[in-house]
Short mmCIF file of C-alpha atoms in Angstrom, two decimals:
data_model
loop_
_atom_site.label_atom_id
_atom_site.label_comp_id
_atom_site.label_asym_id
_atom_site.label_seq_id
_atom_site.Cartn_x
_atom_site.Cartn_y
_atom_site.Cartn_z
CA MET W 554 93.16 115.68 111.86
CA GLU W 555 94.26 116.04 115.44
CA ARG W 556 96.64 118.40 116.79
CA HIS W 557 97.52 118.38 119.73
CA LYS W 558 100.62 120.59 121.30
CA ASN W 559 101.89 120.47 124.28
CA THR W 560 104.43 123.64 123.21
CA THR W 561 103.01 126.29 120.77
CA PRO W 562 106.44 127.80 120.11
CA ALA W 563 106.68 131.78 120.78
CA PRO W 564 105.93 133.66 117.11
CA GLY W 565 108.49 134.09 115.36
CA GLU W 566 110.31 131.06 117.42
CA PRO W 567 112.13 129.05 115.14
CA ALA W 568 111.06 125.15 114.11
CA VAL W 569 115.05 124.36 114.23
CA ARG W 570 117.03 126.29 115.73
CA ILE W 571 121.03 125.30 115.86
CA SER W 572 123.39 127.42 118.08
CA GLY W 573 127.12 126.80 118.28
CA VAL W 574 126.52 123.26 117.73
CA THR W 575 130.30 121.32 117.43
CA PHE W 576 130.43 117.73 116.86
CA ALA W 577 133.22 115.28 116.81
CA PHE W 578 132.90 110.90 116.07
CA ASN W 579 136.07 110.09 118.28
CA GLY W 580 137.84 113.25 118.22
CA ASP W 581 137.31 113.67 114.30
CA PRO W 582 135.62 116.89 113.96
CA VAL W 583 132.83 116.97 112.02
CA LEU W 584 130.62 119.99 112.74
CA ARG W 585 132.55 123.39 113.77
CA ASN W 586 130.30 126.19 115.60
CA MET W 587 127.95 125.61 113.78
CA SER W 588 124.80 127.89 113.71
CA ILE W 589 121.26 127.87 111.31
CA ASP W 590 117.56 129.16 112.41
CA ILE W 591 115.09 126.41 110.37
CA LYS W 592 111.39 128.22 109.65
CA GLU W 593 108.07 126.66 110.32
CA ARG W 594 106.88 125.75 107.07
CA GLU W 595 110.58 126.36 105.52
CA PHE W 596 111.55 123.56 102.93
CA VAL W 597 115.55 122.65 103.77
CA ALA W 598 118.09 120.36 101.49
CA ILE W 599 121.32 119.68 103.66
CA VAL W 600 123.70 119.10 100.91
CA GLY W 601 126.90 118.17 100.90
CA PRO W 602 129.69 115.56 100.17
CA ASN W 603 130.10 112.01 102.08
CA GLY W 604 131.30 112.75 105.38
CA SER W 605 130.25 116.62 105.86
CA GLY W 606 128.54 115.43 108.64
CA LYS W 607 124.54 116.13 106.52
CA THR W 608 123.15 113.03 108.44
CA THR W 609 125.00 113.81 111.99
CA ILE W 610 122.46 117.34 111.50
CA LEU W 611 119.58 115.24 110.93
CA LYS W 612 120.51 113.09 114.03
CA LEU W 613 121.59 116.35 116.10
CA ILE W 614 118.02 117.56 115.25
CA LEU W 615 116.11 114.31 116.23
CA GLY W 616 118.34 114.18 119.29
CA LEU W 617 119.71 111.36 118.70
CA LEU W 618 123.22 112.15 118.57
CA HIS W 619 124.36 114.78 121.49
CA PRO W 620 126.75 118.12 120.42
CA LEU W 621 129.88 118.92 122.14
CA ALA W 622 129.31 122.16 122.55
CA GLY W 623 126.30 124.36 121.75
CA THR W 624 122.39 123.87 121.43
CA VAL W 625 119.22 122.39 119.42
CA ARG W 626 116.43 123.39 120.30
CA VAL W 627 112.91 122.13 118.45
CA PHE W 628 110.10 124.78 118.74
CA GLY W 629 112.19 126.57 121.45
CA SER W 630 112.39 122.60 123.46
CA PRO W 631 115.19 119.98 123.93
CA PRO W 632 115.06 117.64 120.49
CA GLU W 633 114.10 114.92 123.09
CA ARG W 634 110.81 116.66 124.43
CA ALA W 635 110.20 117.81 120.87
CA ARG W 636 110.30 113.92 119.34
CA ALA W 637 106.37 113.87 119.13
CA ARG W 638 106.20 116.52 116.68
CA MET W 639 108.89 114.80 114.68
CA GLY W 640 108.75 112.26 111.73
CA TYR W 641 112.16 110.85 110.65
CA VAL W 642 112.49 108.68 107.85
CA PRO W 643 116.08 106.85 107.39
CA GLN W 644 117.82 106.11 104.94
CA TYR W 645 118.71 101.91 105.81
CA ILE W 646 116.35 100.30 107.58
CA TYR W 647 118.89 98.00 108.97
CA ALA W 648 116.85 94.77 109.66
CA ASP W 649 116.74 91.63 107.79
CA VAL W 650 115.95 91.85 104.61
CA ARG W 651 113.10 89.40 104.60
CA PHE W 652 111.63 91.26 108.12
CA PRO W 653 108.34 89.74 108.90
CA VAL W 654 106.25 92.70 108.69
CA HIS W 655 103.64 93.92 106.17
CA VAL W 656 103.34 97.32 105.09
CA LEU W 657 100.30 98.35 107.52
CA ASP W 658 102.76 97.41 110.19
CA VAL W 659 105.22 99.29 109.36
CA ALA W 660 103.30 102.39 109.15
CA LEU W 661 101.62 101.79 112.40
CA MET W 662 105.25 102.16 114.28
CA GLY W 663 104.84 105.41 113.85
CA ARG W 664 101.67 105.54 116.20
CA LEU W 665 104.27 104.04 118.77
CA GLY W 666 104.87 106.45 121.91
CA ARG W 667 101.97 108.76 121.35
CA ARG W 668 99.66 108.48 124.85
CA GLY W 669 96.80 105.94 124.34
CA ALA W 670 99.63 103.95 122.33
CA GLY W 671 100.66 101.90 125.08
CA LEU W 672 100.62 97.94 126.24
CA GLY W 673 98.84 95.48 124.41
CA PRO W 674 97.49 95.56 120.06
CA PHE W 675 97.09 99.23 118.43
CA SER W 676 93.76 100.71 118.81
CA ALA W 677 90.83 100.93 116.16
CA ARG W 678 91.69 104.78 115.69
CA ASP W 679 96.18 103.80 115.35
CA ARG W 680 94.87 101.79 112.56
CA ARG W 681 92.90 104.36 110.66
CA ALA W 682 95.50 107.16 111.28
CA ALA W 683 98.25 104.37 109.87
CA LEU W 684 95.56 103.62 106.62
CA ASP W 685 95.17 107.49 106.37
CA ALA W 686 98.78 108.05 106.03
CA LEU W 687 99.49 105.06 103.47
CA ASP W 688 96.42 106.83 100.89
CA GLU W 689 98.15 110.24 101.47
CA VAL W 690 101.64 108.35 99.71
CA GLY W 691 99.27 106.20 97.59
CA LEU W 692 99.99 102.83 98.69
CA ALA W 693 97.11 102.07 100.74
CA ASP W 694 95.95 98.78 97.67
CA LEU W 695 99.59 97.19 99.05
CA ARG W 696 98.59 97.60 103.09
CA ASN W 697 98.86 93.04 103.45
CA ARG W 698 101.98 92.92 101.52
CA PRO W 699 105.29 92.14 103.14
CA PHE W 700 107.40 94.90 103.10
CA SER W 701 110.27 93.12 102.05
CA ASP W 702 107.83 92.64 98.43
CA LEU W 703 107.79 96.23 97.61
CA SER W 704 110.28 98.13 95.46
CA GLY W 705 112.91 100.65 96.92
CA GLY W 706 110.03 103.31 96.39
CA GLN W 707 107.56 101.74 97.48
CA ARG W 708 109.25 101.22 100.72
CA GLN W 709 110.38 104.47 100.98
CA ARG W 710 107.42 106.21 100.34
CA VAL W 711 105.67 103.14 103.74
CA LEU W 712 108.54 104.63 105.21
CA ILE W 713 107.08 108.56 104.84
CA ALA W 714 103.76 107.19 106.07
CA ARG W 715 105.13 105.90 108.99
CA ALA W 716 106.53 108.71 109.83
CA LEU W 717 103.53 110.80 109.31
CA VAL W 718 100.62 108.81 110.69
CA SER W 719 102.82 110.65 114.35
CA GLU W 720 101.30 114.23 112.42
CA PRO W 721 104.52 115.69 112.91
CA ASP W 722 105.15 119.22 112.76
CA ILE W 723 109.01 118.77 110.98
CA LEU W 724 109.46 115.82 108.56
CA LEU W 725 113.16 114.77 108.74
CA LEU W 726 114.47 112.39 105.66
CA ASP W 727 117.65 110.91 104.84
CA GLU W 728 119.04 110.53 101.34
CA PRO W 729 115.22 110.29 100.12
CA THR W 730 116.32 109.21 96.79
CA ALA W 731 119.23 107.23 97.45
CA SER W 732 118.19 104.13 95.46
CA LEU W 733 115.65 105.59 93.55
CA ASP W 734 115.73 106.01 89.89
CA SER W 735 114.78 109.46 88.59
CA GLU W 736 111.22 109.17 87.58
CA VAL W 737 110.15 107.82 91.06
CA ALA W 738 112.48 110.07 92.64
CA ALA W 739 110.20 113.18 90.96
CA GLN W 740 107.19 111.60 92.65
CA LEU W 741 108.65 111.45 96.06
CA TYR W 742 109.75 114.91 95.74
CA ASP W 743 106.04 116.17 94.03
CA LEU W 744 104.88 113.86 97.26
CA LEU W 745 106.93 116.36 99.18
CA GLY W 746 106.03 119.58 97.90
CA ARG W 747 103.14 118.24 99.27
CA MET W 748 103.50 117.86 102.89
CA ASN W 749 105.50 121.14 102.66
CA GLU W 750 101.79 122.58 102.55
CA ARG W 751 101.24 121.69 106.60
CA MET W 752 104.72 120.97 108.03
CA THR W 753 108.85 121.95 107.75
CA VAL W 754 110.53 119.56 105.22
CA ILE W 755 114.40 118.76 106.12
CA LEU W 756 115.98 116.49 103.94
CA VAL W 757 119.77 115.26 103.44
CA SER W 758 121.00 115.12 100.36
CA HIS W 759 123.61 114.82 97.94
CA ASP W 760 120.79 114.74 94.58
CA LEU W 761 120.55 118.23 94.04
CA TRP W 762 119.46 118.10 90.78
CA PHE W 763 115.93 117.25 92.43
CA VAL W 764 116.32 119.35 95.66
CA SER W 765 116.14 122.75 93.74
CA ARG W 766 113.07 122.16 92.11
CA TYR W 767 111.15 122.10 95.49
CA VAL W 768 113.17 123.40 98.11
CA LYS W 769 113.43 126.99 99.55
CA ARG W 770 116.62 127.29 100.73
CA VAL W 771 120.15 125.01 100.52
CA LEU W 772 122.38 124.21 103.41
CA CYS W 773 125.69 123.88 102.14
CA ILE W 774 128.04 121.53 104.41
CA GLN W 775 131.64 121.73 103.51
CA LYS W 776 134.40 123.23 106.23
CA ASN W 777 132.09 126.21 106.67
CA VAL W 778 128.34 125.94 106.37
CA GLN W 779 126.40 128.31 104.06
CA MET W 780 122.78 128.95 103.60
CA HIS W 781 121.36 129.81 100.06
CA ASP W 782 118.03 131.16 98.93
CA THR W 783 116.25 128.51 95.80
CA THR W 784 115.82 131.90 94.32
CA ASP W 785 118.58 133.76 94.00
CA VAL W 786 120.58 130.74 91.95
CA ASP W 787 119.75 128.01 90.14
CA ALA W 788 120.47 124.44 90.41
CA GLU W 789 124.15 124.56 88.97
CA ALA W 790 125.04 127.64 90.75
CA LEU W 791 124.48 126.05 93.66
CA GLY W 792 126.43 123.28 93.20
CA GLN W 793 129.37 124.98 92.14
CA LEU W 794 128.38 127.03 95.21
CA CYS W 795 128.32 123.77 97.56
CA GLY W 796 131.18 121.95 95.77
CA LEU W 797 129.44 119.92 94.14
CA GLY W 798 129.63 118.48 90.70
CA MET W 799 126.30 118.03 88.98
CA ARG W 800 127.19 114.51 87.16
CA MET W 801 128.53 112.78 90.85
CA VAL W 802 126.29 113.64 92.97
CA ARG W 803 124.23 110.72 91.61
CA HIS W 804 126.30 108.04 91.86
CA GLN W 805 128.14 107.68 95.40
CA ASP W 806 130.74 105.70 93.79
CA SER W 807 131.97 107.99 91.43
CA CYS W 808 133.78 109.66 94.59
CA PRO W 809 136.63 107.55 94.90
CA GLY W 810 137.59 106.80 98.51
CA GLY W 811 134.23 108.34 99.28
CA ASP W 812 136.15 111.82 99.88
CA CYS W 813 134.48 114.31 96.86
CA ARG W 814 136.09 117.55 98.49
CA MET E 983 103.95 54.30 120.37
CA SER E 984 101.31 52.52 122.54
CA GLU E 985 104.17 53.00 125.43
CA PHE E 986 103.81 56.18 124.85
CA LEU E 987 100.60 57.01 125.29
CA ASP E 988 100.25 54.12 128.71
CA ALA E 989 103.57 56.23 130.10
CA VAL E 990 101.46 59.48 130.00
CA ALA E 991 98.44 57.67 131.95
CA ASN E 992 100.16 56.22 133.87
CA TYR E 993 103.54 57.69 135.07
CA LYS E 994 103.69 61.50 136.84
CA PHE E 995 106.85 62.12 135.25
CA MET E 996 105.82 61.47 131.91
CA GLN E 997 102.84 64.10 132.82
CA TYR E 998 105.33 66.43 134.04
CA ALA E 999 107.55 65.80 130.85
CA LEU E 1000 104.44 66.62 128.60
CA ALA E 1001 103.36 69.42 130.84
CA THR E 1002 106.57 70.90 130.88
CA GLY E 1003 107.62 70.53 127.14
CA LEU E 1004 104.39 72.09 126.51
CA LEU E 1005 104.35 75.38 128.87
CA ALA E 1006 108.18 75.69 127.47
CA SER E 1007 107.04 75.70 123.91
CA VAL E 1008 105.15 78.50 124.62
CA ALA E 1009 107.73 81.02 125.64
CA CYS E 1010 109.96 79.39 122.89
CA GLY E 1011 107.73 80.37 120.06
CA VAL E 1012 107.44 84.18 121.47
CA VAL E 1013 110.84 84.91 122.57
CA GLY E 1014 112.47 82.70 119.88
CA THR E 1015 110.87 84.87 117.08
CA TYR E 1016 112.16 88.11 118.77
CA VAL E 1017 115.16 86.50 119.08
CA THR E 1018 115.71 85.19 115.61
CA MET E 1019 114.49 88.65 113.90
CA ARG E 1020 116.63 90.58 116.09
CA ARG E 1021 119.02 88.50 115.76
CA ILE E 1022 120.92 87.29 119.40
CA GLY E 1023 120.69 84.05 118.96
CA TYR E 1024 124.35 83.92 120.45
CA ILE E 1025 123.65 86.04 123.09
CA ALA E 1026 121.13 83.15 123.60
CA GLY E 1027 123.97 80.78 123.19
CA GLY E 1028 126.26 82.37 126.33
CA ILE E 1029 123.20 82.88 128.18
CA SER E 1030 122.46 78.88 128.12
CA HIS E 1031 125.70 77.99 128.86
CA CYS E 1032 125.88 80.41 132.32
CA VAL E 1033 123.26 78.85 133.22
CA LEU E 1034 124.95 75.34 133.86
CA GLY E 1035 127.21 77.90 136.75
CA GLY E 1036 124.00 78.68 138.19
CA LEU E 1037 122.83 75.12 138.12
CA GLY E 1038 126.06 73.68 139.80
CA ALA E 1039 125.75 76.60 142.25
CA ALA E 1040 122.72 76.20 143.64
CA ASN E 1041 123.36 72.06 144.21
CA TYR E 1042 126.74 72.63 145.51
CA LEU E 1043 124.36 75.24 148.06
CA ILE E 1044 122.37 72.38 148.78
CA GLN E 1045 124.31 69.19 148.77
CA VAL E 1046 127.51 71.04 151.00
CA HIS E 1047 125.87 74.08 153.08
CA GLY E 1048 122.37 72.36 153.51
CA TRP E 1049 120.05 75.10 151.89
CA THR E 1050 117.10 73.14 151.59
CA TRP E 1051 114.88 76.14 150.37
CA LEU E 1052 117.03 76.55 147.00
CA GLN E 1053 116.56 74.72 144.16
CA PRO E 1054 118.73 74.25 141.59
CA LEU E 1055 116.02 76.06 138.99
CA HIS E 1056 116.31 79.31 140.98
CA GLY E 1057 120.14 79.51 140.62
CA ALA E 1058 119.86 78.48 136.80
CA VAL E 1059 117.16 82.05 136.53
CA PHE E 1060 119.59 83.94 138.30
CA ALA E 1061 122.76 83.07 136.42
CA ALA E 1062 120.39 83.45 133.64
CA LEU E 1063 119.90 86.62 134.28
CA LEU E 1064 122.86 87.85 135.47
CA ALA E 1065 124.53 86.82 131.96
CA ALA E 1066 121.80 88.90 130.79
CA PHE E 1067 122.62 92.11 132.10
CA ILE E 1068 125.94 91.84 131.97
CA ILE E 1069 125.64 91.24 128.18
CA GLY E 1070 123.14 94.08 127.73
CA PHE E 1071 125.65 96.43 129.57
CA VAL E 1072 128.18 95.61 127.22
CA SER E 1073 126.65 95.44 124.36
CA LEU E 1074 124.32 99.03 125.14
CA ARG E 1075 128.17 101.10 126.03
CA ALA E 1076 130.79 99.41 123.87
CA ARG E 1077 128.85 97.84 120.97
CA GLU E 1078 131.69 96.55 119.18
CA ARG E 1079 133.12 94.21 122.18
CA GLU E 1080 129.97 92.40 122.84
CA ASP E 1081 131.27 89.46 121.05
CA THR E 1082 134.49 89.02 122.77
CA ILE E 1083 132.32 89.43 125.88
CA ILE E 1084 129.55 86.70 125.15
CA GLY E 1085 132.04 84.70 124.26
CA ALA E 1086 134.10 85.17 127.63
CA LEU E 1087 130.89 84.48 129.70
CA TRP E 1088 129.87 82.08 127.52
CA ALA E 1089 133.41 79.76 129.14
CA VAL E 1090 133.41 81.01 132.39
CA GLY E 1091 129.59 80.16 133.18
CA MET E 1092 130.38 76.39 131.69
CA ALA E 1093 133.75 76.16 133.96
CA ALA E 1094 132.35 77.61 137.10
CA GLY E 1095 129.84 75.61 136.77
CA VAL E 1096 131.97 72.50 136.25
CA LEU E 1097 134.38 73.41 139.57
CA PHE E 1098 130.95 73.68 141.71
CA ILE E 1099 130.22 70.37 140.36
CA ALA E 1100 133.02 68.63 141.10
CA ARG E 1101 132.97 70.15 144.35
CA THR E 1102 129.72 68.80 144.92
CA PRO E 1103 129.28 64.71 146.63
CA GLY E 1104 128.10 63.01 144.30
CA TYR E 1105 126.50 64.80 141.90
CA SER E 1106 129.21 64.68 138.53
CA GLN E 1107 126.92 62.73 137.16
CA ASP E 1108 123.86 65.51 137.03
CA LEU E 1109 126.59 67.02 134.54
CA MET E 1110 125.13 65.16 131.41
CA SER E 1111 121.77 66.39 132.25
CA TYR E 1112 122.47 69.61 132.97
CA LEU E 1113 124.39 69.92 129.04
CA PHE E 1114 121.72 67.01 127.59
CA GLY E 1115 118.54 68.08 129.02
CA ASN E 1116 116.37 65.64 132.17
CA ILE E 1117 112.55 66.25 131.05
CA LEU E 1118 111.98 62.92 132.14
CA MET E 1119 113.19 64.35 135.75
CA VAL E 1120 111.38 67.10 135.99
CA THR E 1121 109.43 67.78 139.86
CA PRO E 1122 106.63 69.25 140.82
CA ALA E 1123 108.76 72.25 142.19
CA ASP E 1124 110.54 72.30 138.74
CA LEU E 1125 106.63 72.34 136.89
CA TRP E 1126 105.32 75.17 139.49
CA MET E 1127 108.59 77.01 138.40
CA VAL E 1128 108.00 76.48 134.68
CA ILE E 1129 104.34 77.32 134.75
CA ALA E 1130 105.22 80.59 136.58
CA LEU E 1131 107.87 81.61 134.32
CA ASP E 1132 106.05 80.88 131.38
CA ILE E 1133 103.36 83.16 132.36
CA PHE E 1134 105.79 85.86 133.09
CA VAL E 1135 107.48 85.31 130.14
CA VAL E 1136 104.84 84.96 127.46
CA GLY E 1137 102.66 87.26 129.42
CA LEU E 1138 105.13 90.56 128.67
CA GLY E 1139 106.05 88.96 125.39
CA VAL E 1140 102.79 89.73 123.94
CA LEU E 1141 101.56 92.72 125.98
CA LEU E 1142 105.17 94.71 124.09
CA PHE E 1143 104.81 92.92 121.04
CA ASN E 1144 103.61 96.32 119.20
CA GLN E 1145 107.50 97.51 121.41
CA PHE E 1146 109.36 94.70 120.50
CA THR E 1147 109.04 94.16 116.93
CA ALA E 1148 109.78 98.26 116.25
CA ILE E 1149 112.55 97.55 118.17
CA CYS E 1150 113.61 94.61 116.00
CA PHE E 1151 112.43 96.09 112.67
CA ASP E 1152 114.61 99.70 113.10
CA GLU E 1153 115.70 100.86 116.48
CA GLU E 1154 116.62 104.25 115.73
CA PHE E 1155 113.15 105.15 114.34
CA ALA E 1156 111.92 103.38 117.73
CA ARG E 1157 114.07 106.12 119.68
CA THR E 1158 112.71 108.83 117.53
CA ARG E 1159 109.13 108.07 119.14
CA GLY E 1160 110.24 108.36 122.51
CA LEU E 1161 110.55 104.48 123.14
CA ARG E 1162 112.75 103.79 125.78
CA VAL E 1163 114.56 101.21 123.46
CA ASP E 1164 117.55 100.92 125.51
CA ALA E 1165 115.10 99.42 128.72
CA LEU E 1166 113.09 97.60 126.39
CA TYR E 1167 116.50 95.36 124.64
CA MET E 1168 117.58 95.48 128.56
CA LEU E 1169 113.83 93.35 129.06
CA LEU E 1170 114.46 91.57 126.10
CA LEU E 1171 117.27 89.71 126.90
CA CYS E 1172 115.73 89.60 130.46
CA LEU E 1173 112.97 87.34 128.83
CA THR E 1174 115.31 85.66 126.49
CA ALA E 1175 117.20 84.05 129.80
CA LEU E 1176 113.93 83.27 131.79
CA THR E 1177 113.23 81.08 128.33
CA VAL E 1178 116.24 80.09 128.20
CA VAL E 1179 116.03 78.80 131.71
CA LEU E 1180 112.61 77.01 130.37
CA LEU E 1181 114.39 75.16 127.20
CA VAL E 1182 117.01 73.96 129.53
CA SER E 1183 114.33 72.06 131.37
CA VAL E 1184 113.18 70.26 128.33
CA VAL E 1185 116.63 69.81 126.00
CA GLY E 1186 120.03 70.91 128.23
CA ILE E 1187 121.90 73.65 127.74
CA VAL E 1188 123.93 72.70 125.00
CA LEU E 1189 120.74 72.17 122.63
CA VAL E 1190 118.55 74.85 123.54
CA ILE E 1191 119.95 77.08 120.92
CA ALA E 1192 118.42 74.53 118.32
CA LEU E 1193 115.25 74.89 120.24
CA LEU E 1194 115.15 78.38 120.65
CA THR E 1195 115.49 79.08 116.86
CA LEU E 1196 114.68 75.89 114.19
CA PRO E 1197 110.88 75.86 115.29
CA VAL E 1198 111.09 80.05 114.69
CA ALA E 1199 112.94 79.18 110.97
CA VAL E 1200 110.30 76.48 109.89
CA ALA E 1201 107.43 78.98 110.61
CA GLY E 1202 109.69 81.65 108.37
CA GLN E 1203 109.36 79.73 105.65
CA MET E 1204 105.50 79.59 105.91
CA ALA E 1205 104.09 82.94 107.54
CA ARG E 1206 105.25 86.33 106.96
CA SER E 1207 103.92 88.35 110.17
CA MET E 1208 105.88 88.33 113.08
CA SER E 1209 103.14 87.54 114.97
CA ARG E 1210 102.10 84.14 113.24
CA ILE E 1211 105.44 83.20 113.57
CA MET E 1212 104.88 83.52 116.27
CA ILE E 1213 101.52 81.24 117.01
CA LEU E 1214 103.41 78.78 114.60
CA SER E 1215 106.96 78.74 115.84
CA SER E 1216 105.38 77.73 119.17
CA ILE E 1217 102.50 75.46 118.02
CA LEU E 1218 106.02 73.42 116.01
CA CYS E 1219 108.07 73.23 119.39
CA ALA E 1220 105.07 71.87 121.59
CA VAL E 1221 105.21 69.36 118.58
CA PHE E 1222 109.02 68.57 118.53
CA THR E 1223 109.47 68.61 122.22
CA THR E 1224 105.87 65.87 122.67
CA GLY E 1225 106.73 63.46 119.48
CA GLY E 1226 110.64 63.71 120.34
CA LEU E 1227 109.51 62.06 123.89
CA ALA E 1228 106.90 59.69 122.29
CA LEU E 1229 110.08 59.09 119.88
CA SER E 1230 113.07 58.31 122.15
CA TYR E 1231 110.51 56.40 124.96
CA ALA E 1232 110.32 52.90 123.55
CA PRO E 1233 113.88 52.79 122.46
CA ASN E 1234 114.79 54.73 125.55
CA LEU E 1235 117.00 57.59 123.88
CA PRO E 1236 117.86 60.60 125.45
CA ALA E 1237 114.28 62.34 124.88
CA GLY E 1238 116.19 66.40 124.62
CA ALA E 1239 118.47 64.63 121.93
CA THR E 1240 115.81 62.91 120.11
CA ILE E 1241 113.76 66.38 120.21
CA ILE E 1242 116.88 68.79 118.88
CA VAL E 1243 116.67 65.42 116.04
CA LEU E 1244 113.87 65.93 115.44
CA ALA E 1245 113.65 70.26 114.87
CA ALA E 1246 116.03 69.81 112.27
CA ALA E 1247 115.11 67.39 110.61
CA ALA E 1248 112.00 69.84 110.05
CA TYR E 1249 114.03 72.73 109.63
CA LEU E 1250 116.09 70.63 106.67
CA ALA E 1251 112.45 69.74 104.88
CA ALA E 1252 110.54 72.85 105.52
CA THR E 1253 113.58 74.06 103.54
CA LEU E 1254 113.89 71.80 100.80
CA ALA E 1255 110.11 72.08 99.86
CA GLY E 1256 110.52 76.00 99.52
CA ALA E 1257 113.70 75.27 97.54
CA VAL E 1258 111.35 72.86 95.44
CA SER E 1259 107.89 75.82 95.51
CA ARG E 1260 109.73 78.20 94.21
CA ARG E 1261 111.79 76.63 91.62
CA LEU E 1262 108.49 75.23 90.48
CA ARG E 1263 107.05 78.68 90.54
CA ALA E 1264 109.18 80.64 89.03
CA ARG E 1265 109.24 77.77 86.25
CA ALA E 1266 105.45 78.03 85.96
CA SER E 1267 105.93 82.20 86.04
CA LEU E 1268 107.67 81.51 82.77
CA LYS E 1269 105.55 79.31 81.39
#
């Protein structure tokens, strides 16, 4: 696979460095003076109750949001300049459920913004990369199916393929298992574990049960931020550390008012 | 029907009308698909009503101030682009107030048009043709303008197909790929504005919205990819405009209104056929 890195990180340079970041929505502080380093090839889960700012961290890393104070660096660069090296898997697609695209079309969207993928149709090389990525998530057979015909788990895998076709060094996923049953979610984590062999994986989840089997570190977002090595503690202990009950994290609707604190 | 064919063979105005309808159909299919999928039909409506202000102002300048080099269509293009810029700017800066601004522009554009028309001697009867179309009055100068707009709109709409589809499908992801999402959105609004101007020549300000959305809605029942919906809706739009012209000619009905009724009938038929075939398929799968 081709790799062109325009910014080679200095040895020991973390994949993501968040230093002293404060962020607020309409004056409500979500993150306060947060600092964290994520090294290359790590598998980090960002865990916390609803409204705690998990997704915000992901969007700060992607450069979709900007901190009020502090800095975010991805491989030593501002996020906007490191976007080519990040693959993003959102929780939802807000478009119409019947949006007329096929599976291969969605995967191809990951090739946009690369040099060479400018005006006009995608090249044969783009198509090959998209097919390879679909193959990797086990969906090459469904490439000509309408995206809206797929199940939730299949759609999630298409979105992962879309992130993979840009050959990222960091894969960022927002609640990848939120709408999946436990068996499909387990398969998804197997896939992510495989991805982790060649890239950094950062995901947001409230679903600790699955997370703890694969992740190397868990980032708990509450009023203060804590990092935990998963080798030190088991899932149940993590749940308590992060202030989450194991049962309630499966279903968001069991958190009355969306506030699990 | 033979009367219509005779007219096409013998009368320049009929040939211009036919050519305008066919050219506008291509832009209509391409841009209409983006408009429907990005759900900015209401924005297209706002832009189209602002066109009255531009047409009125241009006519006023031509008649009262003797700006003979100006064409009414120039005013339409200017007003449509201005409206697109204002709406685009507002929706990028303050998303939640978008509909207020669109509604205000919608009415202000109409009001400005009516005021200009009132101040232009001898032109008050033009109001009806602006509102409901005057495809039989297309001049050669209009036709050149239509050709130029069509090439520009369709060219960009096709060249940037992947980019526009990506921002319609998932704007946030497109941003993470480094696409200039805001600039592309602005460009899409401008293409929408120019398409609206093309369609105003065919069916008039009030009816534009239907021609921009109905062919796409029918095509969406039959095809499930952006490119196929574009091609199919262009063909359907051409069928509706040509069919509307043909049907309206002998009984001397307004062409714009006939075109819209034809498109709406096709949409109704396609929706009913879709519902029936889904039910039949569901029943067959139960057996």
